[in-house]
């Protein structure tokens, strides 16, 4: 099964997956890929543009391979704000699309506390987009101690 997990930055998408995925499941998370490709001591949420570009290419390859295995194991794909074209592709693949959203106030506080301030703009775009196009299953992710 393919699960596409959407939601604003700092919503808890990775935590949602961690609570459900098994060790043999496939998890495609751009933050984890970027960290894996970063040098020692890199921040957990590395926004370096060159590393992001390399990580995006690795993510694309991982998605292409992972979807071929979705009948034998679960595939969890984090895609913060998929375009209508991407959503149509995921639906053709019989994906379950899940939006993780603990609420705007919690997200903005988490970004302020532990993320690059530029993520505020990404979260604002996500909430604007979600308000206009919300056709996804929405899961309220409980807040946790960070």
Coordinates of C-alpha atoms in Angstrom, one line a residue:
X1 CA 0.0 0.0 0.0
X2 CA 1.2 3.5 -0.8
X3 CA 0.5 6.2 1.9
X4 CA 1.1 9.8 0.9
X5 CA 1.5 11.9 4.0
X6 CA 0.9 15.6 3.5
X7 CA 0.9 18.5 5.9
X8 CA 2.7 21.7 6.8
X9 CA 6.3 21.8 8.0
X10 CA 6.6 20.7 11.7
X11 CA 3.1 19.1 11.7
X12 CA 4.3 15.7 12.8
X13 CA 4.3 13.8 9.5
X14 CA 7.5 11.9 10.4
X15 CA 6.1 11.1 13.8
X16 CA 2.9 9.9 12.3
X17 CA 4.8 7.5 10.1
X18 CA 7.1 6.4 12.9
X19 CA 4.1 5.4 15.0
X20 CA 2.8 3.2 12.2
X21 CA 5.6 1.9 9.9
X22 CA 7.3 -1.4 10.4
X23 CA 11.0 -2.0 10.0
X24 CA 10.6 -3.5 6.6
X25 CA 8.3 -0.7 5.3
X26 CA 9.7 1.9 2.9
X27 CA 9.8 5.5 4.2
X28 CA 10.6 8.3 1.8
X29 CA 11.2 11.5 3.7
X30 CA 13.1 14.4 2.1
X31 CA 14.4 15.6 5.5
X32 CA 15.8 12.1 6.2
X33 CA 17.3 11.8 2.7
X34 CA 18.9 15.3 3.0
X35 CA 20.4 14.4 6.4
X36 CA 21.7 11.1 5.0
X37 CA 23.5 13.0 2.2
X38 CA 24.8 15.7 4.5
X39 CA 28.2 15.8 6.2
X40 CA 28.8 15.1 9.9
X41 CA 27.2 17.6 12.2
X42 CA 24.6 18.9 9.7
X43 CA 21.4 20.1 11.3
X44 CA 18.5 17.7 11.3
X45 CA 16.4 20.0 9.0
X46 CA 19.1 21.1 6.5
X47 CA 17.9 23.6 4.0
X48 CA 21.2 24.0 2.1
X49 CA 20.1 24.5 -1.6
X50 CA 22.7 22.2 -3.1
X51 CA 22.0 19.4 -0.7
X52 CA 18.2 19.8 -1.2
X53 CA 18.7 19.5 -5.0
X54 CA 20.7 16.3 -4.7
X55 CA 18.2 15.0 -2.1
X56 CA 15.3 15.7 -4.4
X57 CA 16.9 13.7 -7.2
X58 CA 17.5 10.8 -4.8
X59 CA 13.9 11.1 -3.6
X60 CA 12.5 10.9 -7.1
X61 CA 14.5 7.8 -7.8
X62 CA 13.4 6.3 -4.5
X63 CA 9.7 7.0 -5.3
X64 CA 10.0 5.4 -8.7
X65 CA 11.4 2.2 -7.3
X66 CA 9.3 2.1 -4.1
X67 CA 6.0 2.2 -5.9
X68 CA 6.9 -1.0 -7.7
X69 CA 7.0 -2.7 -4.3
X70 CA 3.7 -1.3 -2.8
X71 CA 1.9 -4.6 -3.2
X72 CA 4.4 -6.4 -1.0
X73 CA 5.0 -3.8 1.7
X74 CA 3.8 -0.5 2.8
X75 CA 5.4 2.6 1.3
X76 CA 5.1 5.9 3.2
X77 CA 5.9 9.0 1.2
X78 CA 6.0 12.5 2.7
X79 CA 4.9 15.1 0.2
X80 CA 4.2 18.3 2.0
X81 CA 2.0 19.9 -0.7
X82 CA 1.6 17.7 -3.7
X83 CA 0.4 19.4 -6.9
X84 CA -2.9 18.4 -8.5
X85 CA -0.8 16.5 -11.1
X86 CA 1.1 14.6 -8.3
X87 CA -2.1 13.9 -6.5
X88 CA -3.6 12.5 -9.7
X89 CA -0.6 10.2 -10.1
X90 CA -0.9 9.0 -6.5
X91 CA -4.6 8.3 -7.0
X92 CA -3.8 6.2 -10.1
X93 CA -1.4 4.2 -7.9
X94 CA -4.3 3.7 -5.4
X95 CA -2.6 5.7 -2.7
X96 CA -4.2 6.7 0.5
X97 CA -3.5 10.4 1.0
X98 CA -3.4 11.6 4.6
X99 CA -3.0 15.1 5.8
X100 CA -1.4 15.5 9.2
X101 CA -2.3 18.8 10.8
X102 CA -2.2 19.6 14.5
X103 CA -3.5 23.1 13.8
X104 CA -2.0 26.3 12.5
X105 CA -1.0 27.7 16.0
X106 CA 0.9 24.6 17.0
X107 CA 2.7 24.4 13.6
X108 CA 3.7 28.1 13.7
X109 CA 5.0 27.6 17.3
X110 CA 7.0 24.5 16.3
X111 CA 8.5 26.4 13.4
X112 CA 9.5 29.3 15.6
X113 CA 11.0 26.9 18.2
X114 CA 13.0 24.6 16.0
X115 CA 12.9 25.3 12.3
X116 CA 14.2 27.7 9.8
X117 CA 12.0 30.8 9.9
X118 CA 11.5 30.5 6.1
X119 CA 9.3 27.5 6.9
X120 CA 6.7 29.9 8.1
X121 CA 6.0 30.9 4.5
X122 CA 5.7 27.2 3.5
X123 CA 3.2 26.6 6.3
X124 CA 1.2 29.6 5.3
X125 CA 1.1 28.4 1.7
X126 CA 0.0 24.9 2.9
X127 CA -2.9 26.3 5.0
X128 CA -4.0 28.6 2.1
X129 CA -3.9 25.6 -0.3
X130 CA -5.6 23.2 2.1
X131 CA -8.4 25.7 2.7
X132 CA -9.2 25.8 -1.0
X133 CA -8.6 22.1 -2.0
X134 CA -9.2 20.0 1.1
X135 CA -10.4 16.7 -0.2
X136 CA -8.0 14.6 1.8
X137 CA -8.4 12.6 4.9
X138 CA -7.3 14.9 7.8
X139 CA -5.6 13.5 10.9
X140 CA -5.2 15.7 13.8
X141 CA -1.8 14.9 15.2
X142 CA -1.6 15.4 18.9
X143 CA 1.0 17.7 20.2
X144 CA 4.0 16.2 21.9
X145 CA 6.9 17.4 23.9
X146 CA 9.6 18.4 21.5

